[in-house]
Coordinates of C-alpha atoms in Angstrom, one line a residue:
M103 CA 2.6 -18.5 -22.1
T104 CA 0.8 -18.3 -18.7
T105 CA -2.0 -20.7 -18.0
S106 CA -5.1 -19.1 -16.6
L107 CA -6.1 -20.3 -13.1
S108 CA -9.3 -22.4 -13.0
Q109 CA -12.4 -20.9 -11.5
A110 CA -12.8 -24.0 -9.4
S111 CA -9.4 -23.5 -7.8
L112 CA -10.1 -19.8 -7.2
F113 CA -13.4 -20.7 -5.6
Q114 CA -11.7 -23.3 -3.3
Y115 CA -9.0 -20.8 -2.3
G116 CA -11.2 -17.7 -2.0
F117 CA -14.1 -19.1 -0.1
L118 CA -12.1 -19.2 3.1
A119 CA -12.1 -15.4 3.0
L120 CA -15.9 -15.4 3.3
P121 CA -16.2 -16.7 6.9
L122 CA -13.0 -14.9 7.8
A123 CA -14.5 -11.6 6.8
F124 CA -17.8 -12.7 8.3
A125 CA -16.0 -12.9 11.6
G126 CA -14.6 -9.5 11.2
V127 CA -18.0 -7.7 11.3
P128 CA -18.9 -9.0 14.8
L129 CA -15.4 -8.4 16.1
Y130 CA -14.9 -4.9 14.9
I131 CA -18.5 -3.5 14.4
H132 CA -21.2 -5.5 16.3
A133 CA -19.2 -6.4 19.5
P134 CA -18.7 -2.8 20.6
D135 CA -22.3 -1.9 19.9
F136 CA -23.6 -5.1 21.7
Y137 CA -21.5 -4.5 24.8
T138 CA -22.4 -0.8 25.1
R139 CA -26.1 -0.9 24.0
D140 CA -27.1 -4.3 25.4
L141 CA -24.7 -5.1 28.2
G142 CA -24.1 -1.6 29.5
L143 CA -20.3 -1.1 29.3
S144 CA -19.4 2.6 28.8
L145 CA -18.2 3.8 25.4
G146 CA -15.0 5.2 26.9
L147 CA -14.2 1.8 28.5
I148 CA -14.9 -0.1 25.2
G149 CA -12.6 2.4 23.4
A150 CA -9.8 1.8 25.8
I151 CA -10.2 -2.0 25.6
L152 CA -10.3 -2.0 21.9
L153 CA -7.2 0.2 21.7
F154 CA -5.3 -2.4 23.9
I155 CA -6.6 -5.4 21.9
R156 CA -5.7 -3.8 18.5
L157 CA -2.2 -3.0 19.8
F158 CA -1.7 -6.5 21.2
D159 CA -3.0 -8.0 17.9
A160 CA -0.7 -5.9 15.9
V161 CA 2.3 -6.8 17.9
Q162 CA 1.7 -10.6 17.5
D163 CA 1.4 -10.3 13.6
P164 CA 5.1 -10.3 13.0
I165 CA 5.5 -13.3 15.3
I166 CA 2.8 -15.2 13.4
G167 CA 4.5 -14.3 10.1
Y168 CA 7.9 -15.5 11.4
L169 CA 6.6 -18.8 12.7
S170 CA 4.6 -19.5 9.5
D171 CA 7.8 -18.9 7.4
K172 CA 9.9 -21.0 9.7
Y173 CA 7.6 -24.0 9.6
P174 CA 6.0 -23.9 6.1
R175 CA 5.3 -27.6 6.2
Q176 CA 3.1 -27.1 9.2
R177 CA 0.9 -24.6 7.2
H178 CA -2.1 -26.8 7.4
N179 CA -1.8 -27.2 11.2
I180 CA -1.2 -23.5 11.7
I181 CA -4.5 -22.8 9.8
M182 CA -6.3 -25.3 11.9
V183 CA -5.1 -23.5 15.1
G184 CA -6.4 -20.2 13.6
I185 CA -9.8 -21.7 12.9
T186 CA -10.1 -23.2 16.4
L187 CA -9.1 -19.9 18.1
L188 CA -11.5 -17.9 16.0
M189 CA -14.5 -20.1 16.7
V190 CA -13.8 -20.2 20.4
G191 CA -13.4 -16.4 20.6
I192 CA -16.5 -15.5 18.6
S193 CA -18.6 -17.9 20.7
G194 CA -17.3 -16.4 23.9
I195 CA -18.0 -12.9 22.8
F196 CA -21.7 -13.4 21.9
H197 CA -22.7 -16.2 24.3
G198 CA -22.0 -13.8 27.1
N199 CA -20.2 -14.2 30.4
H200 CA -21.3 -17.2 32.4
S201 CA -18.5 -17.0 35.0
P202 CA -17.6 -14.8 37.9
I203 CA -15.1 -12.9 35.7
P204 CA -16.0 -9.2 35.3
L205 CA -17.8 -8.4 32.0
S206 CA -15.0 -6.1 30.8
V207 CA -12.3 -8.9 31.4
W208 CA -14.5 -11.5 29.7
F209 CA -14.9 -9.2 26.7
T210 CA -11.1 -8.5 26.6
L211 CA -10.1 -12.2 26.8
S212 CA -12.6 -13.3 24.2
M213 CA -11.6 -10.6 21.8
I214 CA -7.9 -11.6 22.2
V215 CA -8.6 -15.2 21.4
A216 CA -10.7 -14.4 18.4
T217 CA -8.4 -11.8 16.9
T218 CA -5.4 -14.1 17.3
G219 CA -7.2 -16.8 15.3
F220 CA -8.3 -14.1 12.8
S221 CA -4.7 -12.9 12.3
I222 CA -3.3 -16.4 11.8
L223 CA -5.9 -17.1 9.0
A224 CA -5.7 -13.7 7.3
I225 CA -1.9 -13.6 7.1
N226 CA -1.5 -17.1 5.8
L227 CA -4.4 -16.9 3.3
T228 CA -3.1 -13.7 1.8
M229 CA 0.5 -15.1 1.6
I230 CA -0.7 -18.2 -0.2
G231 CA -2.6 -16.2 -2.7
G232 CA 0.4 -14.0 -3.3
L233 CA 2.7 -16.9 -4.1
W234 CA 0.2 -19.0 -6.1
S235 CA 1.0 -17.5 -9.5
N236 CA 4.0 -15.8 -11.1
D237 CA 1.8 -13.8 -13.5
K238 CA 1.1 -10.2 -12.4
N239 CA -2.4 -10.1 -13.8
E240 CA -3.3 -13.5 -12.3
R241 CA -2.2 -12.2 -8.9
T242 CA -4.7 -9.4 -9.2
R243 CA -7.3 -11.9 -10.2
I244 CA -6.5 -14.1 -7.2
S245 CA -6.7 -11.1 -4.9
S246 CA -10.0 -10.0 -6.5
W247 CA -11.6 -13.4 -5.9
R248 CA -10.5 -13.4 -2.3
E249 CA -11.7 -9.9 -1.6
A250 CA -15.0 -10.5 -3.4
F251 CA -15.7 -13.4 -1.1
S252 CA -14.6 -11.2 1.8
L253 CA -17.2 -8.6 0.9
V254 CA -19.9 -11.3 0.6
G255 CA -18.9 -12.5 4.1
L256 CA -19.1 -8.9 5.4
L257 CA -22.5 -8.6 3.7
I258 CA -24.0 -11.7 5.3
A259 CA -22.6 -10.9 8.7
S260 CA -24.1 -7.4 8.5
I261 CA -27.6 -8.6 7.7
I262 CA -28.0 -11.5 10.1
P263 CA -28.0 -9.4 13.4
T264 CA -30.7 -7.1 11.9
L265 CA -33.0 -10.1 11.3
F266 CA -32.0 -12.5 14.1
S267 CA -30.2 -12.7 17.4
Y268 CA -26.4 -12.8 17.8
D269 CA -26.7 -16.6 18.4
Y270 CA -27.6 -17.1 14.7
L271 CA -24.5 -15.1 13.9
V272 CA -22.3 -17.6 15.8
V273 CA -24.0 -20.7 14.3
T274 CA -23.8 -19.3 10.8
F275 CA -20.1 -18.6 11.2
I276 CA -19.3 -22.1 12.5
A277 CA -21.2 -23.6 9.5
L278 CA -19.4 -21.4 7.0
I279 CA -15.9 -22.0 8.4
G280 CA -16.6 -25.8 8.3
V281 CA -17.4 -25.6 4.6
A282 CA -14.5 -23.3 3.9
Y283 CA -12.0 -25.6 5.7
Y284 CA -13.1 -28.5 3.6
L285 CA -12.7 -26.6 0.3
F286 CA -9.3 -25.0 1.3
A287 CA -7.9 -28.4 2.4
N288 CA -8.7 -29.7 -1.1
F289 CA -7.1 -26.6 -2.6
L290 CA -3.8 -27.1 -0.7
K291 CA -3.7 -30.7 -1.9
D292 CA -3.9 -29.6 -5.5
N293 CA -1.8 -26.4 -5.2
P294 CA 1.0 -26.9 -2.6
V295 CA 2.6 -23.6 -1.8
Q296 CA 6.2 -23.7 -0.5
N297 CA 7.6 -20.3 0.3
N298 CA 10.8 -21.6 2.0
K299 CA 13.9 -21.8 -0.2
K300 CA 16.2 -24.7 0.4
N301 CA 19.0 -23.7 2.7
A302 CA 17.4 -20.2 3.2
T303 CA 17.9 -18.8 6.7
I304 CA 14.6 -17.5 8.1
S305 CA 15.2 -14.6 10.4
F306 CA 12.9 -12.3 12.3
S307 CA 13.1 -9.5 9.8
F308 CA 9.8 -7.7 10.4
L309 CA 11.2 -4.3 11.1
K310 CA 13.7 -4.6 8.2
I311 CA 10.7 -5.3 5.9
L312 CA 8.5 -2.6 7.3
F313 CA 11.1 0.1 7.3
G314 CA 13.3 -1.1 4.4
Q315 CA 13.0 -0.5 0.7
D316 CA 9.2 -0.8 0.8
R317 CA 8.7 1.6 3.6
L318 CA 6.9 4.2 1.4
F319 CA 4.5 1.5 0.1
F320 CA 3.7 0.4 3.6
T321 CA 3.3 4.0 4.7
I322 CA 0.7 4.6 2.0
C323 CA -1.1 1.4 3.0
F324 CA -1.2 2.5 6.6
I325 CA -2.6 5.9 5.8
T326 CA -5.3 4.4 3.6
H327 CA -6.3 2.1 6.5
I328 CA -6.5 5.0 8.9
A329 CA -8.8 6.8 6.5
A330 CA -11.0 3.7 6.1
A331 CA -11.1 2.8 9.8
I332 CA -12.5 6.0 11.1
P333 CA -15.9 5.8 9.3
A334 CA -15.9 2.0 9.7
V335 CA -15.8 2.1 13.5
M336 CA -18.4 4.9 13.5
V337 CA -20.8 3.6 11.0
L338 CA -23.5 2.1 13.3
F339 CA -23.4 5.1 15.6
F340 CA -23.6 7.4 12.6
I341 CA -26.6 5.6 11.1
N342 CA -28.5 5.2 14.4
D343 CA -27.6 8.5 16.1
Y344 CA -26.9 11.0 13.3
L345 CA -29.2 9.8 10.4
Q346 CA -31.8 8.5 12.8
A347 CA -32.2 5.5 10.5
E348 CA -31.5 2.5 12.8
S349 CA -34.1 0.3 11.0
L350 CA -32.1 0.7 7.7
Q351 CA -28.6 -0.1 8.9
G352 CA -28.9 -3.6 7.3
L353 CA -29.9 -2.0 4.0
F354 CA -27.0 0.5 4.1
L355 CA -24.4 -2.2 4.8
L356 CA -26.0 -4.4 2.1
L357 CA -25.5 -1.6 -0.5
Y358 CA -21.9 -1.0 0.7
F359 CA -20.6 -4.6 0.6
L360 CA -22.7 -5.7 -2.3
S361 CA -21.4 -2.8 -4.5
G362 CA -17.8 -3.7 -3.5
A363 CA -18.3 -7.4 -4.4
L364 CA -20.1 -6.7 -7.7
F365 CA -17.5 -4.2 -8.9
M366 CA -14.5 -6.2 -8.0
P367 CA -13.9 -7.3 -11.6
F368 CA -13.7 -3.7 -12.6
W369 CA -10.6 -3.2 -10.5
T370 CA -9.1 -6.4 -12.0
W371 CA -9.8 -4.9 -15.5
G372 CA -8.4 -1.5 -14.5
A373 CA -5.2 -3.0 -13.1
A374 CA -4.6 -4.9 -16.4
R375 CA -5.5 -1.9 -18.6
F376 CA -4.0 1.1 -16.7
G377 CA -1.6 -0.5 -14.1
K378 CA -2.2 -1.4 -10.5
Y379 CA -0.8 1.8 -9.0
Q380 CA -2.8 4.1 -11.3
T381 CA -6.0 2.1 -10.7
W382 CA -5.4 2.3 -6.9
I383 CA -5.2 6.1 -7.2
G384 CA -8.5 6.0 -9.0
A385 CA -10.1 4.1 -6.1
M386 CA -8.7 6.6 -3.6
V387 CA -10.0 9.6 -5.6
L388 CA -13.4 8.0 -5.8
S389 CA -13.4 7.5 -2.0
V390 CA -12.4 11.2 -1.4
I391 CA -15.1 12.5 -3.6
T392 CA -17.7 10.3 -2.0
F393 CA -16.9 11.3 1.5
C394 CA -16.9 15.0 0.6
F395 CA -20.5 14.5 -0.4
A396 CA -21.1 12.6 2.9
Y397 CA -20.2 15.8 4.8
T398 CA -23.4 17.5 3.4
L399 CA -25.7 14.8 5.0
Q400 CA -28.4 15.8 7.4
S401 CA -30.6 13.7 9.6
G402 CA -33.0 11.7 7.5
D403 CA -31.0 11.9 4.2
I404 CA -31.6 8.3 3.5
V405 CA -31.4 8.1 -0.3
T406 CA -28.3 10.2 -0.5
Y407 CA -26.6 8.1 2.1
G408 CA -27.6 5.0 0.2
I409 CA -25.8 6.3 -2.9
I410 CA -22.8 7.2 -0.8
C411 CA -22.7 3.6 0.6
M412 CA -22.7 2.3 -3.0
L413 CA -19.9 4.5 -4.2
S414 CA -17.7 4.1 -1.2
G415 CA -18.2 0.3 -1.4
I416 CA -17.0 0.3 -5.0
A417 CA -13.9 2.3 -3.9
L418 CA -13.3 -0.2 -1.1
G419 CA -12.9 -3.0 -3.7
G420 CA -9.8 -1.2 -5.1
D421 CA -8.3 -0.7 -1.6
L422 CA -8.8 -4.3 -0.8
S423 CA -7.6 -6.1 -3.9
L424 CA -4.8 -4.0 -5.2
P425 CA -2.2 -3.6 -2.3
P426 CA -1.8 -7.4 -1.8
S427 CA -1.3 -7.9 -5.5
I428 CA 1.2 -5.1 -5.6
L429 CA 3.1 -6.5 -2.6
A430 CA 3.3 -9.9 -4.4
D431 CA 4.9 -8.2 -7.4
R432 CA 7.4 -6.5 -5.1
I433 CA 8.3 -9.7 -3.3
S434 CA 8.8 -11.6 -6.6
R435 CA 11.0 -8.9 -8.0
K436 CA 13.3 -9.1 -5.0
K437 CA 13.1 -12.9 -4.9
Q438 CA 12.0 -12.8 -1.2
E439 CA 9.4 -15.6 -1.5
Y440 CA 11.0 -17.6 1.3
Q441 CA 9.9 -14.9 3.9
A442 CA 6.7 -13.9 2.1
T443 CA 4.5 -14.6 5.1
Q444 CA 6.5 -11.9 7.1
Y445 CA 5.8 -9.4 4.3
Y446 CA 2.1 -10.2 4.5
A447 CA 2.3 -10.0 8.3
A448 CA 3.6 -6.5 7.9
L449 CA 0.7 -5.7 5.6
A450 CA -1.7 -7.2 8.1
F451 CA 0.0 -5.3 10.9
L452 CA -0.9 -1.9 9.4
P453 CA -4.7 -2.1 9.6
K454 CA -4.5 -3.4 13.2
I455 CA -2.6 -0.2 14.2
A456 CA -4.9 1.9 12.1
V457 CA -8.0 0.5 13.7
A458 CA -6.5 0.8 17.1
I459 CA -5.9 4.5 16.6
A460 CA -9.2 5.0 14.8
S461 CA -11.4 3.1 17.3
G462 CA -9.6 4.1 20.5
G463 CA -9.2 7.7 19.4
T464 CA -12.6 8.2 17.8
F465 CA -14.5 6.7 20.7
L466 CA -12.5 8.7 23.2
I467 CA -13.0 11.9 21.3
L468 CA -16.8 11.3 20.9
N469 CA -17.0 10.5 24.6
H470 CA -15.1 13.7 25.4
Y471 CA -17.6 15.8 23.4
G472 CA -20.5 14.3 25.2
F473 CA -21.7 11.6 22.8
T474 CA -23.9 9.1 24.5
V475 CA -25.4 6.1 22.7
G476 CA -29.1 6.5 22.1
A477 CA -29.3 9.9 23.9
E478 CA -30.4 13.2 22.3
K479 CA -27.4 15.0 20.7
S480 CA -26.6 18.7 20.8
E481 CA -26.0 20.5 17.5
Y482 CA -22.3 20.8 18.4
T483 CA -22.0 17.0 19.1
Q484 CA -23.7 16.3 15.7
K485 CA -21.2 18.6 14.0
V486 CA -18.3 16.7 15.6
M487 CA -19.8 13.4 14.4
I488 CA -20.1 14.5 10.7
V489 CA -16.6 16.0 10.7
M490 CA -15.1 12.9 12.2
Y491 CA -17.1 10.6 9.9
A492 CA -16.6 12.4 6.6
L493 CA -14.1 15.2 6.5
V494 CA -11.2 13.7 8.5
P495 CA -11.0 10.6 6.3
C496 CA -11.0 12.8 3.2
F497 CA -7.9 14.7 4.3
I498 CA -6.1 11.6 5.4
K499 CA -6.8 9.8 2.1
L500 CA -5.6 12.8 0.1
I501 CA -2.2 12.4 1.8
A502 CA -2.1 8.8 0.6
V503 CA -2.9 9.9 -3.0
V504 CA 0.0 12.4 -3.0
L505 CA 2.5 9.9 -1.6
L506 CA 1.4 7.2 -4.1
W507 CA 1.8 9.7 -6.9
R508 CA 5.4 10.2 -5.8
L509 CA 6.2 6.5 -5.6
D510 CA 8.9 5.5 -8.1
D511 CA 7.0 2.3 -9.1
F512 CA 4.0 4.4 -9.9
K513 CA 6.0 6.6 -12.3
G514 CA 7.7 3.5 -13.9
E515 CA 4.4 1.7 -14.3
K516 CA 2.8 4.8 -15.9
D517 CA 5.6 5.0 -18.5
E518 CA 5.3 1.3 -19.1
K519 CA 1.6 1.5 -19.8
I520 CA 2.0 4.5 -22.1
N521 CA 4.6 2.6 -24.1
E522 CA 2.4 -0.4 -24.3
R523 CA -0.5 1.6 -25.7
I524 CA 1.8 3.4 -28.2
N525 CA 3.2 0.0 -29.4
A526 CA -0.3 -1.5 -29.6
H527 CA -1.5 1.6 -31.7
E528 CA 1.5 1.2 -34.0
R529 CA 0.9 -2.5 -34.5
S530 CA -2.8 -1.9 -35.3
R531 CA -1.9 1.0 -37.7
I532 CA 0.6 -1.2 -39.6
S533 CA -1.8 -4.1 -39.8

């Protein structure tokens, strides 16, 4: 019989995801807008810098995973390094350049420091959650708690800049990461996680993991990240320059992240009832339907866009919570716990490449078609924006749905759940 994990332990573990996700908003959403709109860097230059940073960040993920697996007893110190780098990087980005270094170089260096710290924390936090329990349903519960805190962090970080200056964003982040570290340190004392088998040889096996037996699973994850990254990097520009609703950007982000957090238990229930793969397909289909409606938006369609934010936020919860839980099951089945951090480094690598392609490519395409922040847009430029924001992600997500449908584990899980329901029906009929 499996013992259910306590809510206190889940809180101590999951709370670290709140400041981590909080930091992701200024890094990937507010920083580009701040440096273009307030500091005057061109959109094309920002796109090129972000492309370089995301590629650099992606390349270092397997190295972080390898070192974390090789020195599991130093996990606490590794996490401390990640926290320090993230605090220094975030502070550097939003406190501005007070040196003779060119603004573009300052932005690049600060982003590299911050994203390195972000990656160290994200990879290790997800790995620890994956190895915490041997129960499949508890793994989904752990993932849901973590991702619910992530969405709350995203929500807080999205609201603060609309009410206060970016200085408050930095101060709030430092306070949250301090509380999170205290809670997480207590969690590690009570729940030591050792992923290194005795006498196991730790090798740099990132490529073997990424292109091995799980390559189709990782391909599906990568495609879903591409589909999510395109509207994510465009969202502030879309709200401000397409909908002409700059004053409501905080409300829209509130609806998006709050809906995702509130409906996270729904995906936990769905995974237990229908299976993780089938539930993940449900989340993808909901996302596709939602963004098909987004294509019909016109300037000033505030209420409709609010509904779209809510539905896409709900779908986001499935995309966030289910893949890490599925990966934990696959690692456990193959008894590869001793290199689990490298598996999660591979999982973390994929959104980095996806965001690099989405941010660099999207910004460069918009720049090519004459998009200028705050300037009046032609009808053609507006059409390019709505196609990029809504239709392109739909087509990409549909590819992921088809591939997931063909995955062997999806077919096996579907048959297993059908048999479970038949057996349950027979037992109830007999009783």
